[in-house]
PDB file of N, CA and C in Angstrom:
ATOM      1  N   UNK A   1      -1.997  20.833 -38.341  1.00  0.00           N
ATOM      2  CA  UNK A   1      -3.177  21.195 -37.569  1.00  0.00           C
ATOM      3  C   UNK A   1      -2.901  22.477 -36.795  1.00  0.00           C
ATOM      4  N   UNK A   2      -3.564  23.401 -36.601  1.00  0.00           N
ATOM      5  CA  UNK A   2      -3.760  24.576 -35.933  1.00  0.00           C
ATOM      6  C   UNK A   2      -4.664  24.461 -35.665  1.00  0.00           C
ATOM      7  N   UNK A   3      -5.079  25.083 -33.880  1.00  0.00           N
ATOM      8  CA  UNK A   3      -6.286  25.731 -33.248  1.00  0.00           C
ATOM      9  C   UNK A   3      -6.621  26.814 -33.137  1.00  0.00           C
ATOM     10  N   UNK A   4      -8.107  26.550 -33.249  1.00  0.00           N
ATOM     11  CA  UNK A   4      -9.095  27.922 -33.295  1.00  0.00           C
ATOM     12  C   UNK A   4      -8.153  29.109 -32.348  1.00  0.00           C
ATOM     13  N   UNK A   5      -7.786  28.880 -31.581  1.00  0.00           N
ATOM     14  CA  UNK A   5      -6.758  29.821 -30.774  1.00  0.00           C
ATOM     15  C   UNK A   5      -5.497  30.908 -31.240  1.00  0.00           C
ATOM     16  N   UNK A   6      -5.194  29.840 -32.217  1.00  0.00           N
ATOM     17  CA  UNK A   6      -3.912  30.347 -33.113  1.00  0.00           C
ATOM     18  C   UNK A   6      -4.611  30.640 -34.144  1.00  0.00           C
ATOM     19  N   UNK A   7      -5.481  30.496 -34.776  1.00  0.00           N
ATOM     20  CA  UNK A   7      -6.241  31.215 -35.533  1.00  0.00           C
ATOM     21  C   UNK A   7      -6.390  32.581 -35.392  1.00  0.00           C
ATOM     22  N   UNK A   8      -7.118  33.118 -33.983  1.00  0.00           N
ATOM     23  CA  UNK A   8      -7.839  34.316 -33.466  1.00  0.00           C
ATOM     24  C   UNK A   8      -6.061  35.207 -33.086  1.00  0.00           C
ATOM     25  N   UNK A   9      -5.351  34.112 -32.961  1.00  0.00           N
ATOM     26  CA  UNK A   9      -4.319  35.030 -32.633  1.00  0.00           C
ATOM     27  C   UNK A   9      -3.444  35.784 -33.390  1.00  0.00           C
ATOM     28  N   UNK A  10      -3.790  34.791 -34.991  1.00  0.00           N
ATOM     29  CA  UNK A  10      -2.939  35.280 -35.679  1.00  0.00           C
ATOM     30  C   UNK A  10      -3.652  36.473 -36.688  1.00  0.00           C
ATOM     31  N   UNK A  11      -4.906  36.378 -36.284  1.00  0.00           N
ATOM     32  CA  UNK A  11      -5.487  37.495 -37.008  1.00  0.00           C
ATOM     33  C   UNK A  11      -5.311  39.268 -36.013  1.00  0.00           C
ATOM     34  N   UNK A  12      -5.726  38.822 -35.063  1.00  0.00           N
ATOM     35  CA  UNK A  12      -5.659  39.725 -34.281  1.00  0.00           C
ATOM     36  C   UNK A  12      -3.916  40.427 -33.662  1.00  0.00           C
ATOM     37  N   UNK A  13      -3.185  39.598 -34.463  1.00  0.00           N
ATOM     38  CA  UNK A  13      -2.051  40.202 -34.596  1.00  0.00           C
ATOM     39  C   UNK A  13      -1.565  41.158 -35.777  1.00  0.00           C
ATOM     40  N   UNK A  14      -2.770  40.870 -36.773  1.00  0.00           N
ATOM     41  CA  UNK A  14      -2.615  42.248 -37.998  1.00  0.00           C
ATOM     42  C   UNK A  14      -3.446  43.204 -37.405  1.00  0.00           C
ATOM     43  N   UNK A  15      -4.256  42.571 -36.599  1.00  0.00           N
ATOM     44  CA  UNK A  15      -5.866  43.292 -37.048  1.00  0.00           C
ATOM     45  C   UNK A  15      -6.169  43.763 -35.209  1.00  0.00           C
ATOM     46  N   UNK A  16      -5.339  44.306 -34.382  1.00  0.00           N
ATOM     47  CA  UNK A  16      -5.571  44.624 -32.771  1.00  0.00           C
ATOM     48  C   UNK A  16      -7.115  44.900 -32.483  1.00  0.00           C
ATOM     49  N   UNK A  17      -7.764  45.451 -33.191  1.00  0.00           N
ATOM     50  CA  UNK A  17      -9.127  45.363 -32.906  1.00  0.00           C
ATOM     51  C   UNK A  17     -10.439  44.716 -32.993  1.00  0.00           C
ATOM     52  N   UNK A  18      -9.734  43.711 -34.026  1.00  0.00           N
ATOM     53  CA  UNK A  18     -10.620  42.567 -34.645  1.00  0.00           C
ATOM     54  C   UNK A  18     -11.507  41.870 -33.594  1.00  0.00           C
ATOM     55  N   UNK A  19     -12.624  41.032 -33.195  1.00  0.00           N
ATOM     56  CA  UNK A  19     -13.541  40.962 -32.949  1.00  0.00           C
ATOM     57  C   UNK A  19     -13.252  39.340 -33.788  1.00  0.00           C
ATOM     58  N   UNK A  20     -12.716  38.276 -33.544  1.00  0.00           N
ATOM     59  CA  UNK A  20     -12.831  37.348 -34.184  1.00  0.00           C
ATOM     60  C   UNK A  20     -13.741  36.099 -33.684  1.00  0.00           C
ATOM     61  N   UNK A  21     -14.414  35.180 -34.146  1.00  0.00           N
ATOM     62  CA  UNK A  21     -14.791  34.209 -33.732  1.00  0.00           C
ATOM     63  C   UNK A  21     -14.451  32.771 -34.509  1.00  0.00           C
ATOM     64  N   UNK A  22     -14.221  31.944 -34.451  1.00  0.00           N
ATOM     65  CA  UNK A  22     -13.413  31.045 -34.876  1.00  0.00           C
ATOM     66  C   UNK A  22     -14.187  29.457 -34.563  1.00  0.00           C
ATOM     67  N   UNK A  23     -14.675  28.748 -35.913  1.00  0.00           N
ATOM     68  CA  UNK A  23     -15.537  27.888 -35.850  1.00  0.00           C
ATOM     69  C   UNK A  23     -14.542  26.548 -36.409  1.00  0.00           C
ATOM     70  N   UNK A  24     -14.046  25.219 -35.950  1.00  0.00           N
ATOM     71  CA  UNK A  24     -13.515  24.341 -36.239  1.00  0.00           C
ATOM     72  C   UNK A  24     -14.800  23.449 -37.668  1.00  0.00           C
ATOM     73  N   UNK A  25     -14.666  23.633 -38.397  1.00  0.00           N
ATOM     74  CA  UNK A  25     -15.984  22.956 -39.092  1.00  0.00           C
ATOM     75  C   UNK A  25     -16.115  21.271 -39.403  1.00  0.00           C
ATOM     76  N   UNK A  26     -14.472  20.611 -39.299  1.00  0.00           N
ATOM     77  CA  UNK A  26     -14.965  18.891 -39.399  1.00  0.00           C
ATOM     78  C   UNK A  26     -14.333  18.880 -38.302  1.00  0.00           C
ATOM     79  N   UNK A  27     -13.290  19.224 -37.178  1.00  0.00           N
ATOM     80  CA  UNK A  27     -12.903  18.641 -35.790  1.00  0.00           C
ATOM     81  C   UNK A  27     -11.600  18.435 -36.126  1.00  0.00           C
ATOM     82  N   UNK A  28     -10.763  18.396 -37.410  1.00  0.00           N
ATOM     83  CA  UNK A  28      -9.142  18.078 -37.753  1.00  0.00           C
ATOM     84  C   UNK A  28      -8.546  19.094 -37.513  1.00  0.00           C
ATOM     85  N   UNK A  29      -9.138  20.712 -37.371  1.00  0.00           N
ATOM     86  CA  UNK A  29      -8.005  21.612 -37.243  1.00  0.00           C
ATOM     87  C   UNK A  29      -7.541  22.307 -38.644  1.00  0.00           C
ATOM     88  N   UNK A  30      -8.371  21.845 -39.689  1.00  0.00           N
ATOM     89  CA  UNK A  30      -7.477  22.424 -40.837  1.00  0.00           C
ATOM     90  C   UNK A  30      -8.605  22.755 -41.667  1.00  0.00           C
ATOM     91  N   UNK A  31     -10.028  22.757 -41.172  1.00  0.00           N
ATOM     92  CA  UNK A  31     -11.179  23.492 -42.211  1.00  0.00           C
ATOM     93  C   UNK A  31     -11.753  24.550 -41.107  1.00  0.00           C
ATOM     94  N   UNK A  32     -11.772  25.773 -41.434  1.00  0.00           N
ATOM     95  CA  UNK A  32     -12.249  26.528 -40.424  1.00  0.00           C
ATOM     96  C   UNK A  32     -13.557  27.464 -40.751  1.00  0.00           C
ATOM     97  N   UNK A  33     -14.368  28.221 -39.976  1.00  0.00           N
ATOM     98  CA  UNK A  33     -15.118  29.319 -40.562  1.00  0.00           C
ATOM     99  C   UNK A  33     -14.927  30.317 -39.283  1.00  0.00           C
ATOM    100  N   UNK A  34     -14.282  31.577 -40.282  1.00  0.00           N
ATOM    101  CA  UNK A  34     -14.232  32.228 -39.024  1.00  0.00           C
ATOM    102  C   UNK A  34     -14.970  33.708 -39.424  1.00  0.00           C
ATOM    103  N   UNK A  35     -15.302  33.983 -38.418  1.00  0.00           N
ATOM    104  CA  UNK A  35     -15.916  35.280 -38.335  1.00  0.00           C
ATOM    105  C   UNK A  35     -15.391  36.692 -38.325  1.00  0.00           C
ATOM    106  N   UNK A  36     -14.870  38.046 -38.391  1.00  0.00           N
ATOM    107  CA  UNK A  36     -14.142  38.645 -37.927  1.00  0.00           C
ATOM    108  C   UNK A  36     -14.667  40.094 -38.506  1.00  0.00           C
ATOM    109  N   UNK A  37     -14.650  40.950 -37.001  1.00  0.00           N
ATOM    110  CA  UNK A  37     -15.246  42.249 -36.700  1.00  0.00           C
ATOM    111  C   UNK A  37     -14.311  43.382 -36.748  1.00  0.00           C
ATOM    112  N   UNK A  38     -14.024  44.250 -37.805  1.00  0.00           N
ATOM    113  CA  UNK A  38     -12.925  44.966 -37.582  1.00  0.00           C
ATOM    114  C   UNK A  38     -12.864  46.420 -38.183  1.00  0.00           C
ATOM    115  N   UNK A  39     -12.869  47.115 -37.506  1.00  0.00           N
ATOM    116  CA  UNK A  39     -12.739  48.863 -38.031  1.00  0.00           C
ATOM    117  C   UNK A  39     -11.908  48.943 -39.127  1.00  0.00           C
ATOM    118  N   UNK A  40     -11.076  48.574 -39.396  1.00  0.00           N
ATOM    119  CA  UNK A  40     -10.243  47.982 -40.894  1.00  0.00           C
ATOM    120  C   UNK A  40     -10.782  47.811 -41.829  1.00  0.00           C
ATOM    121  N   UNK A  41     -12.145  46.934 -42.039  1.00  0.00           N
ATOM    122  CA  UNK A  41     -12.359  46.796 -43.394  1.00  0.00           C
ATOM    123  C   UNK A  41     -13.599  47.798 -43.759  1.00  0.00           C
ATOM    124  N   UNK A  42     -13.419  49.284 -42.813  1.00  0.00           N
ATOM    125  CA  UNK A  42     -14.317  50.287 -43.459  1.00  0.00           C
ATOM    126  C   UNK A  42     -13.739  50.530 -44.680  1.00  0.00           C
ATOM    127  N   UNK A  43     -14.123  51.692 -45.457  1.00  0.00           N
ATOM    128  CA  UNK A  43     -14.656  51.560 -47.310  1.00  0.00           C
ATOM    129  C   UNK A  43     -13.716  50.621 -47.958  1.00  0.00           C
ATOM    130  N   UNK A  44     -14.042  49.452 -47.476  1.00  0.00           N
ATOM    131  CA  UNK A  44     -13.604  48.084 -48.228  1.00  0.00           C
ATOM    132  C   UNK A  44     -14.003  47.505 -48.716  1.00  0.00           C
ATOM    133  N   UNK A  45     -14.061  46.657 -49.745  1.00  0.00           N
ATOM    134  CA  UNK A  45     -15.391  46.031 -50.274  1.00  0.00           C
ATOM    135  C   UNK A  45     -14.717  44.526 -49.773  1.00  0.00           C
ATOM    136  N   UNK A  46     -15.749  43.625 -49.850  1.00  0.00           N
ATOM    137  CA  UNK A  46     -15.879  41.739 -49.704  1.00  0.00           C
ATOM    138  C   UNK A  46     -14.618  41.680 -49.848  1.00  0.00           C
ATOM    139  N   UNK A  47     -13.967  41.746 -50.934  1.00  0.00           N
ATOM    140  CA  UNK A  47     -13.032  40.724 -51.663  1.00  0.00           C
ATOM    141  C   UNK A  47     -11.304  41.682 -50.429  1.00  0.00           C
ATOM    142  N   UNK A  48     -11.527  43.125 -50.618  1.00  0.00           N
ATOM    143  CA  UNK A  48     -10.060  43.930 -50.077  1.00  0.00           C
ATOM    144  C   UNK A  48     -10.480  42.928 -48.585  1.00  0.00           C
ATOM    145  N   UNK A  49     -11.388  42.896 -47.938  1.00  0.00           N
ATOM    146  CA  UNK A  49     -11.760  42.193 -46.343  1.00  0.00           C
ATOM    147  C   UNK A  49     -11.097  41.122 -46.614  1.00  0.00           C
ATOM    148  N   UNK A  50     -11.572  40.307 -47.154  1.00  0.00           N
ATOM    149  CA  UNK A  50     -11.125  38.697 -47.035  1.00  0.00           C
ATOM    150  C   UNK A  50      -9.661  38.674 -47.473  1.00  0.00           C
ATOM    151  N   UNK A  51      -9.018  39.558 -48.313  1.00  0.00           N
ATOM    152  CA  UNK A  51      -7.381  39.942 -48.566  1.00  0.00           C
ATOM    153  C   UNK A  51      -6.679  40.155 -47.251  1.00  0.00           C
ATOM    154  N   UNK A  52      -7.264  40.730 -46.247  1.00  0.00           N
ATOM    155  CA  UNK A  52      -6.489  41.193 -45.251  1.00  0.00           C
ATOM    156  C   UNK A  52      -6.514  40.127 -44.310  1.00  0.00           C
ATOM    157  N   UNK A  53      -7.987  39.546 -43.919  1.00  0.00           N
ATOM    158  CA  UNK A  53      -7.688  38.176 -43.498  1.00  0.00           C
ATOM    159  C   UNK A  53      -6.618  37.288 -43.776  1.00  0.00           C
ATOM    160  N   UNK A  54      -6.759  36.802 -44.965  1.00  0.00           N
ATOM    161  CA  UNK A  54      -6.021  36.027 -45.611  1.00  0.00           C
ATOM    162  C   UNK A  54      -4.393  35.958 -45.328  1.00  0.00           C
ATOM    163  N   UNK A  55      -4.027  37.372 -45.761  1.00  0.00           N
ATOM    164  CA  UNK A  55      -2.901  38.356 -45.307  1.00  0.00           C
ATOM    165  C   UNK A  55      -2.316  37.505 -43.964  1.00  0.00           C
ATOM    166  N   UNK A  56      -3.205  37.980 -42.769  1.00  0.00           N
ATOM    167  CA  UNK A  56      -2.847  37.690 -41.105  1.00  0.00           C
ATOM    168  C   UNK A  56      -2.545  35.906 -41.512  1.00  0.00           C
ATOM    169  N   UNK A  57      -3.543  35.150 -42.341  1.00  0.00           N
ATOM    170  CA  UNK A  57      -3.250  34.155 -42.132  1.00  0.00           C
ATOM    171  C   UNK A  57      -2.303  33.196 -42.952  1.00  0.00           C
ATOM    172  N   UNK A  58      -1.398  34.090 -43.709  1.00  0.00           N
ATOM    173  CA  UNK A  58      -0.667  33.353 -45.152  1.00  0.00           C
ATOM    174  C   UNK A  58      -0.027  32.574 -44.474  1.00  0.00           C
ATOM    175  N   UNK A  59       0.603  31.982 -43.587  1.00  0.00           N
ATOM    176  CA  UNK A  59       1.938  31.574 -43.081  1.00  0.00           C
ATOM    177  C   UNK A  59       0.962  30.012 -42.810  1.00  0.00           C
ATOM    178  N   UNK A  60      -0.333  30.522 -42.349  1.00  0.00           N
ATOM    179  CA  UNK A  60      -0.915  28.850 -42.249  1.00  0.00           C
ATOM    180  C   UNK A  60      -1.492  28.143 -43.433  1.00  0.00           C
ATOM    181  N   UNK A  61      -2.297  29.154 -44.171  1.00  0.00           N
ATOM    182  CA  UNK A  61      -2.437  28.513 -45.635  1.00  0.00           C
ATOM    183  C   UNK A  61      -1.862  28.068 -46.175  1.00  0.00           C
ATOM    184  N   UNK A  62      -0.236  28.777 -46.675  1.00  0.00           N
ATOM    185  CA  UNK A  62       0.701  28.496 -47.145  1.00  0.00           C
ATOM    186  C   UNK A  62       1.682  26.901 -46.906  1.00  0.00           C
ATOM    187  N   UNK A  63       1.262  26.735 -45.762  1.00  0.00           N
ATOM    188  CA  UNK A  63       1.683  25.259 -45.385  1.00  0.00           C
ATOM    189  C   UNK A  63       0.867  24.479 -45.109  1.00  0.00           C
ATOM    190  N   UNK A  64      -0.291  24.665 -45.549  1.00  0.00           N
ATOM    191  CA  UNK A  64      -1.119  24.107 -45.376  1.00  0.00           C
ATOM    192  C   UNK A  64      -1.742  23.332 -44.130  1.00  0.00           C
ATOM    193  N   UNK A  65      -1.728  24.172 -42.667  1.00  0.00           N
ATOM    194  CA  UNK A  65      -2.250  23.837 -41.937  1.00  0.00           C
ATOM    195  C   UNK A  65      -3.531  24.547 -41.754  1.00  0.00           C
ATOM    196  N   UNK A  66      -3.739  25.253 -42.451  1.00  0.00           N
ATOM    197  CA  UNK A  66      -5.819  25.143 -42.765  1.00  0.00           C
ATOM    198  C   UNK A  66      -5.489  24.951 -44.510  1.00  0.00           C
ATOM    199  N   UNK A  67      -6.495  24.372 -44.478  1.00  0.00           N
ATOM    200  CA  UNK A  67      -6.705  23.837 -45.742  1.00  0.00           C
ATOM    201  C   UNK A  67      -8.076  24.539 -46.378  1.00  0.00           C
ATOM    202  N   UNK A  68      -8.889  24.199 -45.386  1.00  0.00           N
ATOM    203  CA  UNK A  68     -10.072  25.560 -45.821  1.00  0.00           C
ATOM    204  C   UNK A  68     -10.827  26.464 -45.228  1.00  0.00           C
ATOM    205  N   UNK A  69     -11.073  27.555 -45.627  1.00  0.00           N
ATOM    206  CA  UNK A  69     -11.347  28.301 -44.920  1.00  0.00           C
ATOM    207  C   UNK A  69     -12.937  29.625 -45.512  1.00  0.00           C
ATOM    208  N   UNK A  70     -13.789  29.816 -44.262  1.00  0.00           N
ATOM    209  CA  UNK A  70     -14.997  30.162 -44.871  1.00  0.00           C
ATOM    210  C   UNK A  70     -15.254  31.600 -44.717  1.00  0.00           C
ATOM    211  N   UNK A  71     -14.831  32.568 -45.041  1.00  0.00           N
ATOM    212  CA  UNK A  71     -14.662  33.928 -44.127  1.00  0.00           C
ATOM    213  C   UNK A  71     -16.136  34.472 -44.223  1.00  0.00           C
ATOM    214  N   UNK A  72     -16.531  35.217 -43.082  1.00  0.00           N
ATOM    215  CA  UNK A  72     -17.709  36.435 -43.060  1.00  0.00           C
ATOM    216  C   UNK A  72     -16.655  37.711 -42.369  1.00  0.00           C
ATOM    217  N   UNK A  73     -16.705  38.533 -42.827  1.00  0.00           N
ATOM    218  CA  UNK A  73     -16.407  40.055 -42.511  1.00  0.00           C
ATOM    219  C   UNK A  73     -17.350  41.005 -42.457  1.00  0.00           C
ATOM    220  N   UNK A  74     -16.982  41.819 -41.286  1.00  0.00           N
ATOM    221  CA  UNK A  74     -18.304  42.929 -41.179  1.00  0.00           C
ATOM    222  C   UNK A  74     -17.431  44.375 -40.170  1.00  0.00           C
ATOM    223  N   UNK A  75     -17.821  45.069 -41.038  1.00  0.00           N
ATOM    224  CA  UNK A  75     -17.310  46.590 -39.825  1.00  0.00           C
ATOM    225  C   UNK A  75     -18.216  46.593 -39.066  1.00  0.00           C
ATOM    226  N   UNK A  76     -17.783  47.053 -37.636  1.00  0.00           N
ATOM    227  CA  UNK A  76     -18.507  47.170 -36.281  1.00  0.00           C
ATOM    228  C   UNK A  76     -19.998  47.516 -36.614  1.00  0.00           C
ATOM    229  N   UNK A  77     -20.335  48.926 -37.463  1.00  0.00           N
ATOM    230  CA  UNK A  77     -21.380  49.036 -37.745  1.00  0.00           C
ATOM    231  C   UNK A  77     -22.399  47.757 -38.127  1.00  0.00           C
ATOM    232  N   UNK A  78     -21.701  47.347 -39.376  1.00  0.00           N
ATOM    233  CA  UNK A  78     -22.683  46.319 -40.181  1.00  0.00           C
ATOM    234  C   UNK A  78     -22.911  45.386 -39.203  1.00  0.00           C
ATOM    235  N   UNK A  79     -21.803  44.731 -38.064  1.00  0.00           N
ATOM    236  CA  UNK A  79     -21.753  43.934 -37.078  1.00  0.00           C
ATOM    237  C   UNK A  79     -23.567  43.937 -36.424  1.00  0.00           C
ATOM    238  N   UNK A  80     -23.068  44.988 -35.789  1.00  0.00           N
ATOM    239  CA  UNK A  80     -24.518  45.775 -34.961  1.00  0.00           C
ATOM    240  C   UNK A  80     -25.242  45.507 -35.671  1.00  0.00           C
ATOM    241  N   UNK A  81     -26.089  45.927 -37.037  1.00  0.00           N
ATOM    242  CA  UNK A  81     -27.120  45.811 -37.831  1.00  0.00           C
ATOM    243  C   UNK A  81     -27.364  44.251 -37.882  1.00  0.00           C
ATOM    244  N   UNK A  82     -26.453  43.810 -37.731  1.00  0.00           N
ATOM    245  CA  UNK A  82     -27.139  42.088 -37.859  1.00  0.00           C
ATOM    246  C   UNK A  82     -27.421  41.700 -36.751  1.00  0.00           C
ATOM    247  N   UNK A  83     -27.368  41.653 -35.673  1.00  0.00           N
ATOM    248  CA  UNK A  83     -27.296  41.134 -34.745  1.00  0.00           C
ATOM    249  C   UNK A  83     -27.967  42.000 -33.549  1.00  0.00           C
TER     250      UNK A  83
END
């Protein structure tokens, strides 16, 4: 089990500018959806974004303390436009 906490932390330890938000989705700690805002994944497409996520988070996947995980990525710009 990992928390949303160590989640945001471990992204924002690749990613210093990231903008993360971090959603527990059944309450166990190991299915997550997280959100994440980052000047990084400018001319990136979907798939290089969710690589770099992934990236910050191999060490928990890998042992499987998230088990699943739902990513949205957006550069600051696109951020703004939605919201």
């Amino acid at each position: 089990m990992i928390s949303p906490q160590q989640v945001e932390t471990m992204i924002k330890a690749q990613m210093p500018d990231a903008q993360v938000q971090v959603q527990d989705l059944t309450g166990g700690g190991d299915h997550y959806q997280v959100t994440v805002v980052s000047s990084q994944f400018a001319d990136k497409g979907m798939v290089q974004q969710h690589q770099l996520v992934y990236g910050a988070l191999q060490q928990a996947i890998s042992s499987e303390a998230i088990h699943a995980l739902a990513l949205k990525t957006y550069t600051p710009e696109a951020w703004q436009a939605t919201n």
